[in-house]
């Protein structure tokens, strides 16, 4: 326990992404620099859209995972979450029983919840009348559905909280869970994010906001001079966190430690980041202070890196404003160049990547970065995955509405002050 606060460790990981249906498949693809981008989709109508493509989960059969009856009662966003939760719990070995279920919580982030069901239900109502609407419509639509269903699936009696801070939601969910465990309110938590926004309505909205890439290859291209926008994706990422005492008591394998969390709001513009990345910089500083980490101790940053003109330049400025000259001596990468932007799930998915980077001492690449923009002048790990000595890594997530969330992870060591084991 440091400064009267309990240490919080990660003991389980779960993923389903455009690159794979589990952690192993996804991570292998990430290190290989593979892209989940495709111009083909069976989830929405492309007519009239300039959108070049999407990053979608492929080969996923919810009936095989959940059973046909249960799968029909869940929106795709909830189905994806269920897969990631199951893998994370299995990986952690955490058993939820009558002895601990009141001391376990679930914290889930999402941007919009069951948007697919929202659209489908309205179509059904218009075409066939209200009596043909599924009785599960509300529970499939509501943003807290994924967390509520996971609580039922595993008998979790602790806090069940859903965060809807747009593209910062997954990171915020982990941050809230981290503070709950560190503060002693609970002993363990399932925390993550999920999103499945690939619908004509959502794509049209993002396109009208000027956020989407129209290219059909080599995109998204974060930090590149030719970047023209984000590529929407879908998926879910979940981690299991516990107090160090809880993990040790059951002999769990500890994967990494969470040490800091920062959350700020720009209060500047509903979609654009604050000028010079000032809101993001405040979140980075807050996370460092929360973890007792000095700027020069950061070894790697998993950037928000969406591939939009405004985000990439403002985030680079924010990093430099906080880390100073040290910013030029560390690796920065945007894994969204491979997964696409998974909105409310993205911060949680990238938290899994940060944990694996610490475990394997390697920095994931940023693909599609050929000609860096002049104002994007950091080391964006653009020539493939790179082995590195990593002790402290930072994960950035920023969202519409001016939401900023930063998480700091540390390589686990038995000593109170951390450091390589």
Tab-separated table of C-alpha atoms in Angstrom:
chain	number	residue	atom	x	y	z
A	1	UNK	CA	0.000	0.000	0.000
A	2	UNK	CA	1.404	3.377	-1.083
A	3	UNK	CA	0.409	6.619	0.637
A	4	UNK	CA	-2.526	4.853	2.266
A	5	UNK	CA	-3.810	3.680	-1.123
A	6	UNK	CA	-4.050	0.073	-2.184
A	7	UNK	CA	-2.013	-1.023	-5.192
A	8	UNK	CA	-4.168	-2.137	-8.116
A	9	UNK	CA	-3.045	-4.854	-10.495
A	10	UNK	CA	-4.310	-6.395	-13.723
A	11	UNK	CA	-4.913	-10.138	-13.690
A	12	UNK	CA	-7.035	-10.816	-16.782
A	13	UNK	CA	-7.474	-9.622	-20.373
A	14	UNK	CA	-10.249	-10.064	-22.933
A	15	UNK	CA	-10.630	-8.822	-26.505
A	16	UNK	CA	-12.732	-9.113	-29.615
A	17	UNK	CA	-11.637	-6.769	-32.399
A	18	UNK	CA	-11.440	-6.403	-36.184
A	19	UNK	CA	-8.079	-8.183	-35.903
A	20	UNK	CA	-9.202	-11.241	-33.954
A	21	UNK	CA	-11.832	-12.896	-31.802
A	22	UNK	CA	-9.617	-13.037	-28.707
A	23	UNK	CA	-6.477	-11.575	-27.155
A	24	UNK	CA	-3.990	-13.922	-28.805
A	25	UNK	CA	-5.322	-13.416	-32.340
A	26	UNK	CA	-5.560	-9.656	-31.963
A	27	UNK	CA	-2.137	-9.173	-30.407
A	28	UNK	CA	-0.435	-11.335	-33.030
A	29	UNK	CA	-2.010	-9.197	-35.751
A	30	UNK	CA	-1.046	-5.982	-33.967
A	31	UNK	CA	2.615	-6.941	-33.734
A	32	UNK	CA	2.560	-8.020	-37.380
A	33	UNK	CA	1.185	-4.632	-38.408
A	34	UNK	CA	-1.955	-6.067	-39.951
A	35	UNK	CA	-4.971	-3.924	-40.779
A	36	UNK	CA	-8.603	-4.656	-39.956
A	37	UNK	CA	-9.736	-2.252	-42.691
A	38	UNK	CA	-12.094	-3.401	-45.425
A	39	UNK	CA	-14.179	-1.702	-48.077
A	40	UNK	CA	-16.779	-4.468	-47.741
A	41	UNK	CA	-19.519	-4.482	-45.098
A	42	UNK	CA	-22.724	-6.381	-44.512
A	43	UNK	CA	-23.777	-4.116	-41.638
A	44	UNK	CA	-24.812	-0.921	-43.424
A	45	UNK	CA	-25.801	0.546	-46.774
A	46	UNK	CA	-22.955	2.498	-48.394
A	47	UNK	CA	-25.040	4.243	-51.057
A	48	UNK	CA	-24.604	7.992	-50.910
A	49	UNK	CA	-21.673	7.830	-48.470
A	50	UNK	CA	-18.122	8.857	-49.287
A	51	UNK	CA	-16.772	6.642	-46.485
A	52	UNK	CA	-13.947	4.502	-47.818
A	53	UNK	CA	-14.333	1.536	-45.470
A	54	UNK	CA	-14.634	0.275	-41.900
A	55	UNK	CA	-12.906	-2.020	-39.422
A	56	UNK	CA	-15.433	-4.688	-38.443
A	57	UNK	CA	-15.350	-7.878	-36.380
A	58	UNK	CA	-15.528	-10.783	-38.811
A	59	UNK	CA	-16.155	-14.480	-38.276
A	60	UNK	CA	-18.063	-13.887	-35.048
A	61	UNK	CA	-21.054	-16.163	-34.459
A	62	UNK	CA	-22.961	-14.929	-31.387
A	63	UNK	CA	-25.269	-17.955	-31.461
A	64	UNK	CA	-22.283	-20.271	-31.011
A	65	UNK	CA	-20.974	-18.206	-28.091
A	66	UNK	CA	-24.167	-17.263	-26.263
A	67	UNK	CA	-26.729	-19.693	-27.642
A	68	UNK	CA	-29.344	-18.607	-30.174
A	69	UNK	CA	-31.986	-17.657	-27.604
A	70	UNK	CA	-29.688	-15.473	-25.521
A	71	UNK	CA	-27.963	-13.928	-28.529
A	72	UNK	CA	-31.344	-12.713	-29.865
A	73	UNK	CA	-31.926	-10.876	-26.586
A	74	UNK	CA	-28.726	-8.837	-26.885
A	75	UNK	CA	-27.670	-6.089	-29.237
A	76	UNK	CA	-24.363	-6.685	-31.010
A	77	UNK	CA	-22.626	-4.236	-28.662
A	78	UNK	CA	-23.698	-6.439	-25.737
A	79	UNK	CA	-22.688	-9.624	-27.521
A	80	UNK	CA	-19.196	-8.281	-28.111
A	81	UNK	CA	-18.897	-7.238	-24.475
A	82	UNK	CA	-19.964	-10.698	-23.320
A	83	UNK	CA	-17.129	-12.286	-25.306
A	84	UNK	CA	-14.471	-9.960	-23.873
A	85	UNK	CA	-15.780	-10.321	-20.308
A	86	UNK	CA	-15.761	-14.117	-20.554
A	87	UNK	CA	-12.186	-14.214	-21.824
A	88	UNK	CA	-10.926	-11.731	-19.229
A	89	UNK	CA	-12.499	-13.633	-16.335
A	90	UNK	CA	-11.241	-16.969	-17.628
A	91	UNK	CA	-7.769	-15.529	-18.109
A	92	UNK	CA	-7.713	-14.086	-14.596
A	93	UNK	CA	-8.980	-17.221	-12.888
A	94	UNK	CA	-11.148	-15.031	-10.655
A	95	UNK	CA	-14.095	-17.021	-9.330
A	96	UNK	CA	-17.126	-14.990	-8.263
A	97	UNK	CA	-18.780	-16.721	-5.310
A	98	UNK	CA	-21.039	-15.947	-2.384
A	99	UNK	CA	-17.911	-15.065	-0.422
A	100	UNK	CA	-16.807	-12.239	-2.709
A	101	UNK	CA	-19.640	-11.209	-5.071
A	102	UNK	CA	-20.472	-8.084	-3.015
A	103	UNK	CA	-16.829	-6.983	-3.327
A	104	UNK	CA	-16.651	-7.288	-7.131
A	105	UNK	CA	-17.847	-4.524	-9.464
A	106	UNK	CA	-18.326	-4.069	-13.184
A	107	UNK	CA	-17.548	-0.837	-15.035
A	108	UNK	CA	-18.272	-0.620	-18.749
A	109	UNK	CA	-17.835	2.191	-21.246
A	110	UNK	CA	-19.773	2.759	-24.465
A	111	UNK	CA	-20.551	5.714	-26.664
A	112	UNK	CA	-24.117	4.960	-27.721
A	113	UNK	CA	-25.108	1.482	-26.560
A	114	UNK	CA	-27.463	-0.537	-28.759
A	115	UNK	CA	-27.694	1.728	-31.780
A	116	UNK	CA	-28.323	-1.199	-34.136
A	117	UNK	CA	-31.390	-2.229	-32.156
A	118	UNK	CA	-32.598	1.369	-32.032
A	119	UNK	CA	-32.642	1.514	-35.814
A	120	UNK	CA	-34.029	-1.992	-36.314
A	121	UNK	CA	-36.856	-1.461	-33.825
A	122	UNK	CA	-37.942	1.754	-35.508
A	123	UNK	CA	-37.944	0.034	-38.904
A	124	UNK	CA	-40.040	-2.787	-37.480
A	125	UNK	CA	-42.500	-0.330	-35.925
A	126	UNK	CA	-42.896	1.588	-39.156
A	127	UNK	CA	-43.244	-1.476	-41.374
A	128	UNK	CA	-45.204	-3.867	-39.126
A	129	UNK	CA	-46.563	-1.855	-36.216
A	130	UNK	CA	-45.626	-1.596	-32.528
A	131	UNK	CA	-46.913	-5.082	-31.662
A	132	UNK	CA	-44.089	-6.589	-33.722
A	133	UNK	CA	-41.359	-4.843	-31.716
A	134	UNK	CA	-39.284	-7.245	-29.611
A	135	UNK	CA	-40.089	-7.170	-25.873
A	136	UNK	CA	-36.334	-6.953	-25.303
A	137	UNK	CA	-36.021	-3.684	-27.236
A	138	UNK	CA	-35.371	-1.450	-24.235
A	139	UNK	CA	-32.796	-3.709	-22.617
A	140	UNK	CA	-31.041	-4.145	-25.966
A	141	UNK	CA	-30.906	-0.390	-26.546
A	142	UNK	CA	-29.953	0.920	-23.120
A	143	UNK	CA	-26.245	1.811	-22.778
A	144	UNK	CA	-25.985	0.046	-19.405
A	145	UNK	CA	-27.234	-3.223	-20.907
A	146	UNK	CA	-23.773	-4.751	-21.375
A	147	UNK	CA	-22.787	-4.145	-17.750
A	148	UNK	CA	-26.158	-5.248	-16.387
A	149	UNK	CA	-26.118	-8.453	-18.386
A	150	UNK	CA	-22.562	-9.278	-17.318
A	151	UNK	CA	-23.581	-8.754	-13.704
A	152	UNK	CA	-26.416	-11.255	-14.180
A	153	UNK	CA	-24.183	-13.694	-16.088
A	154	UNK	CA	-21.685	-13.899	-13.234
A	155	UNK	CA	-23.687	-12.935	-10.160
A	156	UNK	CA	-21.877	-9.666	-9.458
A	157	UNK	CA	-23.413	-7.734	-6.553
A	158	UNK	CA	-20.961	-4.848	-6.301
A	159	UNK	CA	-21.287	-1.558	-8.198
A	160	UNK	CA	-22.380	-1.810	-11.826
A	161	UNK	CA	-21.578	1.422	-13.632
A	162	UNK	CA	-21.735	2.455	-17.276
A	163	UNK	CA	-19.704	5.386	-18.550
A	164	UNK	CA	-20.787	7.225	-21.710
A	165	UNK	CA	-18.028	9.746	-22.313
A	166	UNK	CA	-17.885	9.082	-26.062
A	167	UNK	CA	-14.479	7.826	-27.206
A	168	UNK	CA	-12.985	8.235	-23.725
A	169	UNK	CA	-15.574	5.889	-22.185
A	170	UNK	CA	-13.519	2.688	-22.112
A	171	UNK	CA	-10.599	4.402	-20.395
A	172	UNK	CA	-12.893	6.241	-18.004
A	173	UNK	CA	-14.560	2.958	-17.045
A	174	UNK	CA	-11.169	1.500	-16.169
A	175	UNK	CA	-10.243	4.687	-14.321
A	176	UNK	CA	-13.395	4.582	-12.208
A	177	UNK	CA	-12.863	0.902	-11.453
A	178	UNK	CA	-9.240	1.618	-10.537
A	179	UNK	CA	-10.247	4.276	-8.014
A	180	UNK	CA	-12.933	2.009	-6.518
A	181	UNK	CA	-10.431	-0.784	-5.938
A	182	UNK	CA	-7.618	1.510	-4.813
A	183	UNK	CA	-9.937	3.234	-2.357
A	184	UNK	CA	-11.065	-0.045	-0.802
A	185	UNK	CA	-14.719	0.141	-1.875
A	186	UNK	CA	-14.334	-3.183	-3.679
A	187	UNK	CA	-11.588	-5.776	-4.056
A	188	UNK	CA	-11.895	-6.583	-7.761
A	189	UNK	CA	-13.531	-5.248	-10.895
A	190	UNK	CA	-14.327	-6.170	-14.464
A	191	UNK	CA	-13.657	-3.020	-16.461
A	192	UNK	CA	-13.681	-2.175	-20.133
A	193	UNK	CA	-15.526	-0.814	-23.113
A	194	UNK	CA	-17.621	-1.982	-26.041
A	195	UNK	CA	-18.950	-0.449	-29.239
A	196	UNK	CA	-20.680	-1.513	-32.437
A	197	UNK	CA	-21.711	1.655	-34.280
A	198	UNK	CA	-21.481	0.420	-37.876
A	199	UNK	CA	-24.843	1.647	-39.134
A	200	UNK	CA	-25.823	3.884	-42.025
A	201	UNK	CA	-27.188	6.485	-39.614
A	202	UNK	CA	-24.007	6.698	-37.558
A	203	UNK	CA	-21.740	6.660	-40.607
A	204	UNK	CA	-23.751	9.463	-42.185
A	205	UNK	CA	-23.508	11.482	-38.998
A	206	UNK	CA	-19.751	11.071	-38.687
A	207	UNK	CA	-19.326	11.872	-42.354
A	208	UNK	CA	-21.383	15.054	-42.061
A	209	UNK	CA	-19.206	16.038	-39.103
A	210	UNK	CA	-16.185	15.787	-41.394
A	211	UNK	CA	-14.546	13.057	-39.321
A	212	UNK	CA	-14.325	10.079	-41.700
A	213	UNK	CA	-11.632	8.947	-44.102
A	214	UNK	CA	-12.814	8.567	-47.700
A	215	UNK	CA	-9.812	6.544	-48.848
A	216	UNK	CA	-10.170	2.897	-49.816
A	217	UNK	CA	-6.611	1.863	-48.928
A	218	UNK	CA	-3.749	2.939	-46.643
A	219	UNK	CA	-6.104	4.374	-44.055
A	220	UNK	CA	-6.434	5.410	-41.276
A	221	UNK	CA	-3.031	7.091	-41.358
A	222	UNK	CA	-2.434	8.771	-37.973
A	223	UNK	CA	0.154	11.563	-37.901
A	224	UNK	CA	0.693	11.373	-41.677
A	225	UNK	CA	0.628	14.515	-43.791
A	226	UNK	CA	-2.077	12.981	-46.006
A	227	UNK	CA	-4.367	11.791	-43.182
A	228	UNK	CA	-7.992	12.456	-44.023
A	229	UNK	CA	-9.989	11.165	-41.085
A	230	UNK	CA	-10.814	8.244	-38.844
A	231	UNK	CA	-12.068	4.798	-39.830
A	232	UNK	CA	-14.943	3.505	-37.653
A	233	UNK	CA	-14.467	0.143	-35.978
A	234	UNK	CA	-16.225	-2.168	-33.563
A	235	UNK	CA	-15.192	-4.485	-30.765
A	236	UNK	CA	-14.733	-4.782	-27.021
A	237	UNK	CA	-11.885	-4.846	-24.551
A	238	UNK	CA	-12.039	-5.855	-20.887
A	239	UNK	CA	-9.531	-6.185	-18.072
A	240	UNK	CA	-9.883	-7.743	-14.633
A	241	UNK	CA	-8.298	-5.652	-11.908
A	242	UNK	CA	-7.802	-6.443	-8.242
A	243	UNK	CA	-6.137	-5.088	-5.176
A	244	UNK	CA	-2.660	-6.500	-4.839
A	245	UNK	CA	-3.771	-8.222	-1.630
A	246	UNK	CA	-6.669	-9.923	-3.404
A	247	UNK	CA	-4.494	-11.107	-6.278
A	248	UNK	CA	-1.813	-12.452	-3.973
A	249	UNK	CA	-4.311	-14.181	-1.717
A	250	UNK	CA	-5.531	-16.353	-4.560
A	251	UNK	CA	-2.154	-16.788	-6.239
A	252	UNK	CA	-3.126	-14.907	-9.392
A	253	UNK	CA	-0.663	-14.111	-12.153
A	254	UNK	CA	-0.129	-10.367	-12.140
A	255	UNK	CA	0.203	-8.857	-15.607
A	256	UNK	CA	0.786	-5.181	-14.828
A	257	UNK	CA	-0.158	-2.444	-12.390
A	258	UNK	CA	-2.418	0.576	-12.864
A	259	UNK	CA	-0.950	3.571	-11.058
A	260	UNK	CA	-2.632	6.704	-12.392
A	261	UNK	CA	-5.784	8.098	-13.983
A	262	UNK	CA	-6.578	11.591	-15.198
A	263	UNK	CA	-9.907	12.905	-16.463
A	264	UNK	CA	-10.577	16.415	-17.756
A	265	UNK	CA	-13.006	18.290	-19.994
A	266	UNK	CA	-12.071	20.800	-22.697
A	267	UNK	CA	-15.230	22.938	-22.470
A	268	UNK	CA	-14.191	24.238	-25.875
A	269	UNK	CA	-16.096	22.598	-28.755
A	270	UNK	CA	-18.452	19.637	-29.003
A	271	UNK	CA	-16.260	17.786	-31.549
A	272	UNK	CA	-12.940	19.623	-31.921
A	273	UNK	CA	-10.150	19.342	-29.327
A	274	UNK	CA	-9.123	22.389	-27.329
A	275	UNK	CA	-6.541	24.590	-28.991
A	276	UNK	CA	-3.001	23.269	-28.567
A	277	UNK	CA	-4.349	20.205	-26.807
A	278	UNK	CA	-4.624	21.980	-23.470
A	279	UNK	CA	-7.395	19.720	-22.151
A	280	UNK	CA	-5.478	16.589	-23.093
A	281	UNK	CA	-2.348	17.990	-21.473
A	282	UNK	CA	-4.224	18.574	-18.216
A	283	UNK	CA	-5.398	14.962	-18.244
A	284	UNK	CA	-1.849	13.701	-18.809
A	285	UNK	CA	-0.556	15.816	-15.921
A	286	UNK	CA	-3.393	14.678	-13.674
A	287	UNK	CA	-2.686	11.014	-14.407
A	288	UNK	CA	1.015	11.496	-13.695
A	289	UNK	CA	0.276	13.218	-10.385
A	290	UNK	CA	-2.252	10.548	-9.461
A	291	UNK	CA	0.374	7.860	-9.965
A	292	UNK	CA	3.327	9.720	-8.516
A	293	UNK	CA	5.054	9.415	-11.891
A	294	UNK	CA	7.501	11.990	-13.239
A	295	UNK	CA	7.230	12.954	-16.924
A	296	UNK	CA	10.679	11.557	-17.684
A	297	UNK	CA	9.594	8.132	-16.384
A	298	UNK	CA	7.168	7.553	-19.270
A	299	UNK	CA	8.666	5.010	-21.681
A	300	UNK	CA	5.891	4.621	-24.266
A	301	UNK	CA	2.566	6.216	-25.195
A	302	UNK	CA	-0.357	4.506	-26.864
A	303	UNK	CA	-1.798	7.640	-28.421
A	304	UNK	CA	-5.399	8.441	-29.224
A	305	UNK	CA	-4.105	8.948	-32.769
A	306	UNK	CA	-7.341	8.939	-34.761
A	307	UNK	CA	-5.993	10.054	-38.121
A	308	UNK	CA	-7.918	13.335	-38.127
A	309	UNK	CA	-6.082	16.575	-38.799
A	310	UNK	CA	-7.051	18.244	-35.539
A	311	UNK	CA	-6.589	15.335	-33.136
A	312	UNK	CA	-3.148	14.214	-34.230
A	313	UNK	CA	-1.579	17.666	-34.188
A	314	UNK	CA	-3.197	18.734	-30.903
A	315	UNK	CA	-2.295	15.457	-29.192
A	316	UNK	CA	1.319	15.793	-30.312
A	317	UNK	CA	1.393	19.316	-28.895
A	318	UNK	CA	-0.106	18.086	-25.618
A	319	UNK	CA	2.498	15.352	-25.263
A	320	UNK	CA	5.334	17.801	-25.860
A	321	UNK	CA	3.895	20.372	-23.478
A	322	UNK	CA	3.880	17.842	-20.623
A	323	UNK	CA	6.955	15.732	-21.350
A	324	UNK	CA	9.174	18.454	-22.812
A	325	UNK	CA	12.328	17.195	-24.526
A	326	UNK	CA	11.676	13.717	-23.135
A	327	UNK	CA	8.813	13.434	-25.628
A	328	UNK	CA	11.371	13.025	-28.412
A	329	UNK	CA	13.131	10.097	-26.746
A	330	UNK	CA	10.180	7.711	-26.371
A	331	UNK	CA	8.027	5.694	-28.747
A	332	UNK	CA	4.471	6.765	-29.521
A	333	UNK	CA	2.064	4.660	-31.542
A	334	UNK	CA	-1.521	4.646	-32.710
A	335	UNK	CA	-2.945	1.131	-32.804
A	336	UNK	CA	-6.078	2.666	-34.337
A	337	UNK	CA	-4.111	2.559	-37.573
A	338	UNK	CA	-4.872	-1.190	-37.436
A	339	UNK	CA	-8.095	-1.566	-35.427
A	340	UNK	CA	-9.865	1.558	-36.594
A	341	UNK	CA	-11.541	3.818	-34.063
A	342	UNK	CA	-13.736	1.674	-31.812
A	343	UNK	CA	-15.243	4.708	-30.093
A	344	UNK	CA	-16.306	3.889	-26.511
A	345	UNK	CA	-14.421	0.594	-26.609
A	346	UNK	CA	-11.143	1.938	-27.886
A	347	UNK	CA	-9.530	3.088	-24.622
A	348	UNK	CA	-10.183	-0.286	-23.007
A	349	UNK	CA	-8.877	-2.210	-26.016
A	350	UNK	CA	-5.735	-0.099	-26.023
A	351	UNK	CA	-5.341	-0.653	-22.274
A	352	UNK	CA	-5.046	-4.346	-23.092
A	353	UNK	CA	-2.371	-3.452	-25.647
A	354	UNK	CA	-0.498	-1.396	-23.045
A	355	UNK	CA	-0.569	-4.324	-20.631
A	356	UNK	CA	0.773	-6.683	-23.300
A	357	UNK	CA	3.438	-4.159	-24.289
A	358	UNK	CA	4.689	-4.178	-20.693
A	359	UNK	CA	4.487	-7.953	-20.524
A	360	UNK	CA	6.428	-8.539	-23.719
A	361	UNK	CA	8.598	-5.389	-23.663
A	362	UNK	CA	7.607	-4.290	-27.132
A	363	UNK	CA	5.958	-1.242	-28.697
A	364	UNK	CA	3.203	-1.815	-31.295
A	365	UNK	CA	3.600	-0.113	-34.659
A	366	UNK	CA	1.723	2.698	-36.348
A	367	UNK	CA	0.949	1.533	-39.881
A	368	UNK	CA	0.066	3.731	-42.880
A	369	UNK	CA	2.457	6.430	-41.639
A	370	UNK	CA	4.644	7.265	-44.639
A	371	UNK	CA	5.180	11.022	-44.600
A	372	UNK	CA	4.744	12.550	-41.123
A	373	UNK	CA	3.010	15.890	-40.916
A	374	UNK	CA	5.491	18.666	-39.996
A	375	UNK	CA	3.736	19.391	-36.701
A	376	UNK	CA	3.694	15.665	-35.850
A	377	UNK	CA	7.396	15.295	-35.130
A	378	UNK	CA	7.617	12.552	-32.492
A	379	UNK	CA	8.793	8.951	-32.831
A	380	UNK	CA	5.582	7.201	-33.898
A	381	UNK	CA	7.069	3.658	-34.201
A	382	UNK	CA	6.239	3.517	-37.891
A	383	UNK	CA	8.656	0.808	-39.052
A	384	UNK	CA	7.104	-2.190	-37.349
A	385	UNK	CA	6.819	-3.360	-33.750
A	386	UNK	CA	9.905	-2.415	-31.764
A	387	UNK	CA	11.421	-4.152	-28.717
A	388	UNK	CA	12.060	-1.689	-25.908
A	389	UNK	CA	12.705	-1.553	-22.191
A	390	UNK	CA	9.302	-0.489	-20.834
A	391	UNK	CA	8.522	0.231	-17.211
A	392	UNK	CA	5.809	2.919	-17.405
A	393	UNK	CA	3.390	3.423	-20.297
A	394	UNK	CA	0.564	5.866	-20.888
A	395	UNK	CA	-2.741	5.394	-22.710
A	396	UNK	CA	-4.625	8.380	-24.146
A	397	UNK	CA	-8.329	8.535	-25.026
A	398	UNK	CA	-10.214	11.659	-26.051
A	399	UNK	CA	-13.833	12.004	-27.109
A	400	UNK	CA	-16.520	14.221	-28.593
A	401	UNK	CA	-17.883	16.496	-25.906
A	402	UNK	CA	-14.345	17.431	-24.882
A	403	UNK	CA	-13.719	14.345	-22.757
A	404	UNK	CA	-10.105	13.444	-21.989
A	405	UNK	CA	-8.964	10.297	-20.171
A	406	UNK	CA	-5.411	9.144	-19.518
A	407	UNK	CA	-4.311	5.946	-17.786
A	408	UNK	CA	-0.814	5.138	-16.543
A	409	UNK	CA	0.334	1.516	-16.376
A	410	UNK	CA	3.504	0.194	-14.766
A	411	UNK	CA	5.376	-3.058	-15.121
A	412	UNK	CA	4.622	-5.022	-11.979
A	413	UNK	CA	7.300	-5.478	-9.360
A	414	UNK	CA	7.003	-6.610	-5.751
A	415	UNK	CA	8.694	-3.495	-4.411
A	416	UNK	CA	6.422	-0.663	-3.310
A	417	UNK	CA	8.035	1.755	-5.749
A	418	UNK	CA	7.541	-0.401	-8.806
A	419	UNK	CA	10.211	-0.744	-11.447
A	420	UNK	CA	11.249	-3.708	-13.549
A	421	UNK	CA	10.960	-7.056	-11.854
